[in-house]
């Protein structure tokens, strides 16, 4: 998908179409997740510090991510891909490999290109967004083709042309070549894929080891036999937050750990999994990072158990000097829960002086945490709390004016633009942050009534031979 988060925001907000949009963390330590192509013209790109992006593009719209929207759009796209083949390997919300041979939907370049055209049309019709398609005989080449096709394009790499295509490209183009490996190769005089091919396998093995060196030598000639893997079994579920200002108050740190534990369990339950080991991550003021873990008697998805385990782990960590990042994760995943853990949670609550069998309601926990945050002294004041309650770009609904999104908040006010995905650019109004008529809302679908693709791709040609767009023609 093209500039996925930013494009989704532009589709949802008519007033932002054709304008620079930057999505990411908006605090002093925030980074850019995605920038629209309009913002990229100013030099803004993903992973850039948000403060630098603001200097480059001061008039862009800066928005907090809305992952509920992105996941819903991603699900629609993945459903379309699943109609092409049983082998779909998602890499992220906005990117996936599809094995067309396994779907018997392509047997030559012409049929592969037809599939690509129809897929792009279907994605735009269902989501209102554009995507770029790369077609090739391997995962590596399909990825390169899709990058060259961006934005809103399609590229086919014919078998037999791989060597010529790859030769002038930088070594970072190949999978497995990160900054450290690229620097190591540069010092050895290799900066392009052609340099790797001409160096020979023995030299690459000497520099990088047998597995890595041999793999890169094959890829330099366009050979990549990695299969498309339909399901990747997650090994862990985790969440973490980086704070705009270091946390010093021990009570506030524990409150944040509990909040992260609740979010982690929400993700765990959404994946219909449970976990046995709770992991706490703490990055301190000096960038030193500590991790602590506790293994329970069995797998659980009980928020009370995870909260209490994370809190116990925190007791063993020295937070003197301040905390800049906290994370809570669960590993040792399973598809079931162990019932006696509920008794374990009850016993631990009793030991803490809480009534047996009474569990704090999630909403009550949220209220109590917010109350403590308001009451405790420290760097987070009313403006920070308002920004947390009314994140820029997030959806709201007003009893009189209907659906809108937050343009910004400050000085006890929140500014809202009232518009919907299919409407004209809407009007802007300002309210008190505690206006009872204004409340957070769920994102609206980008396309109100997408076409029926239940029978798609019935009209596509069926494979008559063993080789296809993702077949084995380009393998050694």
Tab-separated table of C-alpha atoms in Angstrom, residues 80-454:
chain	number	residue	atom	x	y	z
A	80	UNK	CA	-8.754	-9.782	-1.436
A	81	UNK	CA	-5.278	-11.308	-1.528
A	82	UNK	CA	-6.647	-14.480	0.035
A	83	UNK	CA	-8.960	-14.872	-2.960
A	84	UNK	CA	-5.925	-15.076	-5.230
A	85	UNK	CA	-4.072	-17.794	-3.359
A	86	UNK	CA	-4.091	-19.820	-0.132
A	87	UNK	CA	-0.469	-18.704	0.380
A	88	UNK	CA	-0.487	-15.093	1.591
A	89	UNK	CA	2.362	-13.981	3.856
A	90	UNK	CA	1.641	-10.622	5.553
A	91	UNK	CA	4.773	-8.647	6.411
A	92	UNK	CA	2.904	-5.811	8.115
A	93	UNK	CA	-0.500	-4.134	7.970
A	94	UNK	CA	0.221	-2.763	4.496
A	95	UNK	CA	2.441	-5.329	2.789
A	96	UNK	CA	2.260	-9.013	1.870
A	97	UNK	CA	3.657	-11.698	-0.424
A	98	UNK	CA	1.223	-13.795	-2.505
A	99	UNK	CA	2.158	-17.070	-4.195
A	100	UNK	CA	0.126	-16.989	-7.416
A	101	UNK	CA	1.272	-20.457	-8.473
A	102	UNK	CA	-0.319	-21.940	-5.355
A	103	UNK	CA	-3.555	-20.222	-6.330
A	104	UNK	CA	-3.388	-21.527	-9.919
A	105	UNK	CA	-4.238	-18.027	-11.121
A	106	UNK	CA	-1.244	-17.263	-13.381
A	107	UNK	CA	0.836	-19.252	-15.842
A	108	UNK	CA	2.597	-16.521	-17.855
A	109	UNK	CA	3.496	-12.840	-17.780
A	110	UNK	CA	0.255	-11.768	-19.467
A	111	UNK	CA	-2.009	-13.498	-16.929
A	112	UNK	CA	0.147	-12.246	-14.044
A	113	UNK	CA	-0.173	-8.665	-15.287
A	114	UNK	CA	-3.935	-9.115	-15.638
A	115	UNK	CA	-4.133	-10.271	-12.020
A	116	UNK	CA	-2.064	-7.292	-10.930
A	117	UNK	CA	-4.333	-4.827	-12.731
A	118	UNK	CA	-7.494	-6.386	-11.344
A	119	UNK	CA	-6.039	-6.499	-7.844
A	120	UNK	CA	-5.155	-2.804	-7.876
A	121	UNK	CA	-8.633	-1.953	-9.163
A	122	UNK	CA	-10.253	-4.107	-6.472
A	123	UNK	CA	-8.187	-2.575	-3.663
A	124	UNK	CA	-9.084	0.944	-4.756
A	125	UNK	CA	-12.773	0.065	-5.101
A	126	UNK	CA	-12.966	-1.614	-1.670
A	127	UNK	CA	-10.766	0.736	0.354
A	128	UNK	CA	-10.491	3.947	-1.640
A	129	UNK	CA	-6.683	3.664	-1.409
A	130	UNK	CA	-3.958	2.812	-3.897
A	131	UNK	CA	-1.399	0.045	-3.751
A	132	UNK	CA	1.625	-0.911	-5.818
A	133	UNK	CA	2.138	-4.440	-7.156
A	134	UNK	CA	5.423	-6.171	-7.905
A	135	UNK	CA	5.392	-9.409	-9.918
A	136	UNK	CA	8.426	-11.689	-10.126
A	137	UNK	CA	9.700	-15.231	-9.729
A	138	UNK	CA	10.790	-14.803	-6.094
A	139	UNK	CA	9.996	-12.888	-2.933
A	140	UNK	CA	13.108	-10.734	-3.139
A	141	UNK	CA	12.440	-9.649	-6.710
A	142	UNK	CA	8.713	-9.109	-6.119
A	143	UNK	CA	9.600	-6.789	-3.216
A	144	UNK	CA	12.051	-4.843	-5.388
A	145	UNK	CA	9.475	-4.615	-8.180
A	146	UNK	CA	6.796	-3.246	-5.861
A	147	UNK	CA	9.186	-0.589	-4.524
A	148	UNK	CA	10.063	0.467	-8.076
A	149	UNK	CA	6.368	0.624	-8.963
A	150	UNK	CA	5.513	3.116	-6.206
A	151	UNK	CA	3.371	5.074	-6.018
A	152	UNK	CA	0.225	3.532	-7.499
A	153	UNK	CA	1.950	1.377	-10.092
A	154	UNK	CA	2.837	-2.143	-11.177
A	155	UNK	CA	6.126	-3.704	-12.280
A	156	UNK	CA	6.869	-7.149	-13.708
A	157	UNK	CA	10.406	-8.559	-13.615
A	158	UNK	CA	10.699	-11.106	-16.413
A	159	UNK	CA	12.704	-14.275	-15.663
A	160	UNK	CA	16.186	-13.970	-17.119
A	161	UNK	CA	16.505	-10.222	-16.514
A	162	UNK	CA	17.310	-10.396	-12.790
A	163	UNK	CA	21.097	-10.131	-13.030
A	164	UNK	CA	21.003	-7.045	-15.238
A	165	UNK	CA	18.376	-5.386	-13.047
A	166	UNK	CA	20.173	-5.992	-9.750
A	167	UNK	CA	23.739	-5.185	-10.812
A	168	UNK	CA	23.714	-1.372	-10.284
A	169	UNK	CA	21.585	-1.428	-7.126
A	170	UNK	CA	23.118	-0.696	-3.690
A	171	UNK	CA	23.860	-3.690	-1.469
A	172	UNK	CA	21.154	-2.535	0.983
A	173	UNK	CA	18.613	-3.622	-1.649
A	174	UNK	CA	19.156	-7.283	-0.747
A	175	UNK	CA	17.330	-8.857	2.221
A	176	UNK	CA	19.548	-9.267	5.258
A	177	UNK	CA	21.858	-6.335	4.475
A	178	UNK	CA	21.404	-3.756	7.210
A	179	UNK	CA	23.537	-0.715	8.042
A	180	UNK	CA	26.249	-2.717	9.848
A	181	UNK	CA	26.623	-5.313	7.075
A	182	UNK	CA	26.557	-2.602	4.393
A	183	UNK	CA	29.324	-0.713	6.196
A	184	UNK	CA	31.381	-3.902	6.518
A	185	UNK	CA	30.994	-4.551	2.786
A	186	UNK	CA	31.804	-0.928	1.939
A	187	UNK	CA	35.093	-1.174	3.793
A	188	UNK	CA	35.847	-4.227	1.646
A	189	UNK	CA	35.135	-2.188	-1.491
A	190	UNK	CA	31.640	-3.547	-2.228
A	191	UNK	CA	28.817	-1.030	-2.575
A	192	UNK	CA	26.652	-2.465	-5.385
A	193	UNK	CA	25.020	-5.838	-5.983
A	194	UNK	CA	27.346	-6.305	-8.960
A	195	UNK	CA	30.324	-5.974	-6.597
A	196	UNK	CA	28.935	-8.866	-4.547
A	197	UNK	CA	28.436	-11.035	-7.616
A	198	UNK	CA	31.963	-10.376	-8.885
A	199	UNK	CA	33.581	-10.895	-5.472
A	200	UNK	CA	32.641	-14.538	-5.508
A	201	UNK	CA	31.050	-16.739	-2.889
A	202	UNK	CA	34.320	-17.617	-1.141
A	203	UNK	CA	35.113	-13.954	-0.435
A	204	UNK	CA	31.613	-13.218	0.899
A	205	UNK	CA	31.769	-16.314	3.113
A	206	UNK	CA	35.133	-15.126	4.447
A	207	UNK	CA	33.696	-11.688	5.251
A	208	UNK	CA	30.229	-12.627	6.530
A	209	UNK	CA	30.240	-16.311	7.396
A	210	UNK	CA	29.027	-19.352	5.512
A	211	UNK	CA	25.244	-18.909	5.814
A	212	UNK	CA	25.037	-15.143	5.313
A	213	UNK	CA	27.796	-14.907	2.720
A	214	UNK	CA	26.466	-17.795	0.655
A	215	UNK	CA	22.917	-16.432	0.765
A	216	UNK	CA	23.989	-12.953	-0.381
A	217	UNK	CA	26.020	-14.390	-3.254
A	218	UNK	CA	22.987	-16.295	-4.543
A	219	UNK	CA	20.754	-13.248	-4.159
A	220	UNK	CA	23.258	-11.094	-6.051
A	221	UNK	CA	22.487	-13.302	-9.081
A	222	UNK	CA	18.737	-13.025	-8.485
A	223	UNK	CA	18.290	-16.429	-6.800
A	224	UNK	CA	15.893	-16.497	-3.848
A	225	UNK	CA	14.124	-19.751	-2.994
A	226	UNK	CA	12.460	-18.611	0.216
A	227	UNK	CA	8.865	-19.891	0.171
A	228	UNK	CA	5.761	-17.826	0.861
A	229	UNK	CA	4.703	-18.820	4.378
A	230	UNK	CA	0.987	-18.410	4.979
A	231	UNK	CA	1.041	-18.351	8.785
A	232	UNK	CA	3.689	-17.074	11.133
A	233	UNK	CA	3.174	-18.229	14.692
A	234	UNK	CA	3.727	-15.264	16.999
A	235	UNK	CA	6.195	-15.938	19.788
A	236	UNK	CA	5.177	-12.990	21.973
A	237	UNK	CA	2.773	-10.094	22.426
A	238	UNK	CA	4.028	-6.797	23.800
A	239	UNK	CA	3.361	-3.064	24.045
A	240	UNK	CA	5.614	-0.186	25.018
A	241	UNK	CA	5.514	3.604	25.358
A	242	UNK	CA	8.221	6.257	25.160
A	243	UNK	CA	7.427	9.259	27.358
A	244	UNK	CA	7.851	12.865	26.276
A	245	UNK	CA	9.414	13.674	29.663
A	246	UNK	CA	11.261	11.196	31.874
A	247	UNK	CA	9.087	9.759	34.645
A	248	UNK	CA	10.528	10.230	38.145
A	249	UNK	CA	7.578	9.556	40.411
A	250	UNK	CA	7.541	5.880	41.414
A	251	UNK	CA	3.742	5.795	41.716
A	252	UNK	CA	3.383	7.207	38.197
A	253	UNK	CA	5.816	4.582	36.855
A	254	UNK	CA	3.782	1.774	38.429
A	255	UNK	CA	0.577	3.288	37.048
A	256	UNK	CA	2.027	3.253	33.547
A	257	UNK	CA	3.194	-0.350	33.953
A	258	UNK	CA	-0.340	-1.383	34.944
A	259	UNK	CA	-1.796	0.498	31.963
A	260	UNK	CA	0.635	-1.224	29.595
A	261	UNK	CA	-0.182	-4.610	31.120
A	262	UNK	CA	-3.886	-4.026	30.401
A	263	UNK	CA	-3.117	-3.063	26.781
A	264	UNK	CA	-0.917	-6.130	26.395
A	265	UNK	CA	-3.707	-8.421	27.583
A	266	UNK	CA	-6.136	-6.746	25.179
A	267	UNK	CA	-3.821	-7.663	22.298
A	268	UNK	CA	-3.355	-11.142	23.719
A	269	UNK	CA	-7.104	-11.729	23.839
A	270	UNK	CA	-7.612	-10.230	20.383
A	271	UNK	CA	-5.205	-12.878	19.085
A	272	UNK	CA	-7.114	-15.532	21.078
A	273	UNK	CA	-3.913	-16.517	22.870
A	274	UNK	CA	-2.610	-16.756	26.417
A	275	UNK	CA	0.927	-16.614	27.759
A	276	UNK	CA	3.011	-18.018	30.556
A	277	UNK	CA	5.909	-15.550	30.948
A	278	UNK	CA	5.456	-11.850	31.738
A	279	UNK	CA	8.291	-9.550	30.650
A	280	UNK	CA	8.962	-5.985	31.834
A	281	UNK	CA	11.187	-3.613	29.846
A	282	UNK	CA	12.556	-0.388	31.357
A	283	UNK	CA	14.729	2.128	29.509
A	284	UNK	CA	16.241	4.596	31.946
A	285	UNK	CA	17.273	8.229	31.614
A	286	UNK	CA	20.786	7.233	30.445
A	287	UNK	CA	19.395	4.933	27.681
A	288	UNK	CA	20.372	1.792	29.586
A	289	UNK	CA	17.687	-0.856	29.074
A	290	UNK	CA	16.724	-3.470	31.656
A	291	UNK	CA	14.425	-6.460	31.201
A	292	UNK	CA	12.910	-8.627	33.902
A	293	UNK	CA	10.697	-11.690	33.472
A	294	UNK	CA	8.544	-13.961	35.596
A	295	UNK	CA	7.206	-17.350	34.504
A	296	UNK	CA	3.783	-18.259	35.877
A	297	UNK	CA	2.487	-21.748	36.709
A	298	UNK	CA	0.636	-21.856	33.423
A	299	UNK	CA	-0.614	-19.695	30.524
A	300	UNK	CA	-3.086	-16.921	31.307
A	301	UNK	CA	-4.979	-14.046	29.714
A	302	UNK	CA	-6.164	-12.643	33.051
A	303	UNK	CA	-5.358	-8.892	33.201
A	304	UNK	CA	-5.078	-8.997	37.003
A	305	UNK	CA	-2.423	-11.719	36.863
A	306	UNK	CA	-0.378	-9.869	34.231
A	307	UNK	CA	-0.707	-6.518	36.031
A	308	UNK	CA	0.421	-7.988	39.332
A	309	UNK	CA	3.330	-9.891	37.766
A	310	UNK	CA	4.519	-6.763	35.965
A	311	UNK	CA	4.253	-4.753	39.184
A	312	UNK	CA	6.347	-7.344	41.020
A	313	UNK	CA	8.997	-7.178	38.325
A	314	UNK	CA	9.084	-3.397	38.645
A	315	UNK	CA	10.010	-3.729	42.326
A	316	UNK	CA	13.371	-5.203	41.295
A	317	UNK	CA	14.254	-2.291	38.974
A	318	UNK	CA	15.996	0.891	40.085
A	319	UNK	CA	14.222	3.827	38.425
A	320	UNK	CA	16.251	6.503	40.185
A	321	UNK	CA	17.158	9.233	37.729
A	322	UNK	CA	14.080	8.789	35.563
A	323	UNK	CA	12.432	6.427	33.073
A	324	UNK	CA	12.031	7.270	29.382
A	325	UNK	CA	10.427	4.015	28.121
A	326	UNK	CA	8.344	1.217	29.613
A	327	UNK	CA	7.150	-1.994	28.014
A	328	UNK	CA	5.154	-5.052	29.072
A	329	UNK	CA	5.079	-8.290	27.106
A	330	UNK	CA	3.889	-11.883	27.367
A	331	UNK	CA	5.777	-14.851	25.904
A	332	UNK	CA	5.334	-18.623	25.963
A	333	UNK	CA	2.063	-18.289	24.063
A	334	UNK	CA	-0.624	-20.962	24.068
A	335	UNK	CA	-4.178	-21.451	22.839
A	336	UNK	CA	-5.603	-22.159	26.292
A	337	UNK	CA	-5.592	-20.732	29.821
A	338	UNK	CA	-4.820	-22.546	33.038
A	339	UNK	CA	-7.770	-22.169	35.359
A	340	UNK	CA	-5.911	-22.231	38.679
A	341	UNK	CA	-4.279	-18.944	37.744
A	342	UNK	CA	-7.542	-17.252	38.632
A	343	UNK	CA	-7.124	-18.654	42.114
A	344	UNK	CA	-3.547	-17.423	42.047
A	345	UNK	CA	-4.757	-13.910	41.188
A	346	UNK	CA	-7.329	-14.033	43.967
A	347	UNK	CA	-4.681	-15.123	46.475
A	348	UNK	CA	-2.365	-12.326	45.427
A	349	UNK	CA	-5.184	-9.785	45.717
A	350	UNK	CA	-5.937	-11.057	49.195
A	351	UNK	CA	-2.276	-10.742	50.148
A	352	UNK	CA	-2.420	-7.154	48.917
A	353	UNK	CA	-5.416	-6.434	51.156
A	354	UNK	CA	-8.102	-6.493	48.457
A	355	UNK	CA	-11.420	-8.337	49.034
A	356	UNK	CA	-11.342	-11.916	47.773
A	357	UNK	CA	-13.071	-12.393	44.439
A	358	UNK	CA	-13.251	-8.663	43.693
A	359	UNK	CA	-11.494	-7.515	40.534
A	360	UNK	CA	-11.137	-3.883	39.633
A	361	UNK	CA	-13.219	-3.087	36.556
A	362	UNK	CA	-11.137	-1.943	33.549
A	363	UNK	CA	-13.060	1.311	33.351
A	364	UNK	CA	-12.667	1.866	37.073
A	365	UNK	CA	-8.951	1.191	36.750
A	366	UNK	CA	-8.744	3.747	33.987
A	367	UNK	CA	-10.620	6.299	36.052
A	368	UNK	CA	-8.443	5.712	39.096
A	369	UNK	CA	-5.259	5.952	37.052
A	370	UNK	CA	-6.392	9.181	35.433
A	371	UNK	CA	-7.371	10.515	38.822
A	372	UNK	CA	-3.936	9.760	40.256
A	373	UNK	CA	-2.282	11.308	37.222
A	374	UNK	CA	-4.288	14.500	37.685
A	375	UNK	CA	-3.609	14.622	41.398
A	376	UNK	CA	0.078	13.842	41.449
A	377	UNK	CA	2.538	16.677	40.957
A	378	UNK	CA	4.965	16.375	38.094
A	379	UNK	CA	5.698	17.463	34.532
A	380	UNK	CA	2.439	16.139	33.015
A	381	UNK	CA	-0.161	18.858	33.457
A	382	UNK	CA	-3.567	19.707	32.061
A	383	UNK	CA	-2.299	20.256	28.509
A	384	UNK	CA	-0.617	16.833	28.338
A	385	UNK	CA	-3.699	15.156	29.766
A	386	UNK	CA	-5.894	16.950	27.222
A	387	UNK	CA	-3.618	15.809	24.384
A	388	UNK	CA	-3.877	12.238	25.682
A	389	UNK	CA	-7.669	12.394	25.856
A	390	UNK	CA	-8.059	14.205	22.529
A	391	UNK	CA	-5.211	12.955	20.272
A	392	UNK	CA	-4.748	14.950	17.069
A	393	UNK	CA	-6.483	13.210	14.181
A	394	UNK	CA	-8.659	10.900	16.266
A	395	UNK	CA	-12.411	10.562	15.809
A	396	UNK	CA	-15.038	12.318	17.896
A	397	UNK	CA	-18.785	12.746	17.822
A	398	UNK	CA	-20.780	15.771	18.946
A	399	UNK	CA	-24.432	15.563	19.890
A	400	UNK	CA	-25.280	18.467	17.566
A	401	UNK	CA	-22.607	18.543	14.862
A	402	UNK	CA	-22.084	14.820	14.309
A	403	UNK	CA	-18.832	13.067	13.381
A	404	UNK	CA	-15.497	14.861	13.208
A	405	UNK	CA	-11.823	14.638	14.079
A	406	UNK	CA	-9.520	16.463	16.453
A	407	UNK	CA	-7.338	19.108	14.849
A	408	UNK	CA	-5.659	19.962	18.140
A	409	UNK	CA	-6.121	20.773	21.816
A	410	UNK	CA	-4.681	23.247	24.282
A	411	UNK	CA	-5.495	25.948	26.837
A	412	UNK	CA	-8.505	23.931	27.970
A	413	UNK	CA	-9.969	23.752	24.461
A	414	UNK	CA	-10.243	21.128	21.731
A	415	UNK	CA	-10.633	22.086	18.058
A	416	UNK	CA	-12.655	19.739	15.842
A	417	UNK	CA	-13.246	19.624	12.090
A	418	UNK	CA	-16.607	18.037	11.290
A	419	UNK	CA	-16.389	15.953	8.122
A	420	UNK	CA	-16.671	12.346	6.994
A	421	UNK	CA	-14.828	10.274	4.358
A	422	UNK	CA	-17.443	10.887	1.662
A	423	UNK	CA	-18.288	14.500	2.514
A	424	UNK	CA	-16.928	17.851	1.377
A	425	UNK	CA	-14.292	19.513	3.579
A	426	UNK	CA	-16.045	20.368	6.843
A	427	UNK	CA	-16.267	23.283	9.246
A	428	UNK	CA	-14.007	23.779	12.255
A	429	UNK	CA	-15.394	24.403	15.744
A	430	UNK	CA	-13.807	24.756	19.181
A	431	UNK	CA	-15.119	23.332	22.482
A	432	UNK	CA	-14.069	23.071	26.106
A	433	UNK	CA	-12.131	19.854	26.697
A	434	UNK	CA	-14.837	18.774	29.182
A	435	UNK	CA	-17.814	19.585	26.944
A	436	UNK	CA	-20.399	16.886	27.788
A	437	UNK	CA	-21.713	16.864	24.210
A	438	UNK	CA	-18.326	15.831	22.806
A	439	UNK	CA	-16.978	12.294	23.116
A	440	UNK	CA	-14.460	9.985	21.418
A	441	UNK	CA	-15.802	7.869	18.531
A	442	UNK	CA	-14.804	4.921	16.375
A	443	UNK	CA	-13.405	5.522	12.865
A	444	UNK	CA	-15.882	5.512	9.989
A	445	UNK	CA	-15.269	3.167	7.015
A	446	UNK	CA	-13.402	4.817	4.160
A	447	UNK	CA	-15.837	3.461	1.560
A	448	UNK	CA	-19.500	3.411	2.537
A	449	UNK	CA	-20.686	0.729	0.114
A	450	UNK	CA	-17.777	-1.083	-1.535
A	451	UNK	CA	-18.577	-3.245	-4.574
A	452	UNK	CA	-19.318	-6.915	-4.111
A	453	UNK	CA	-16.148	-8.896	-4.767
A	454	UNK	CA	-17.480	-12.153	-3.340
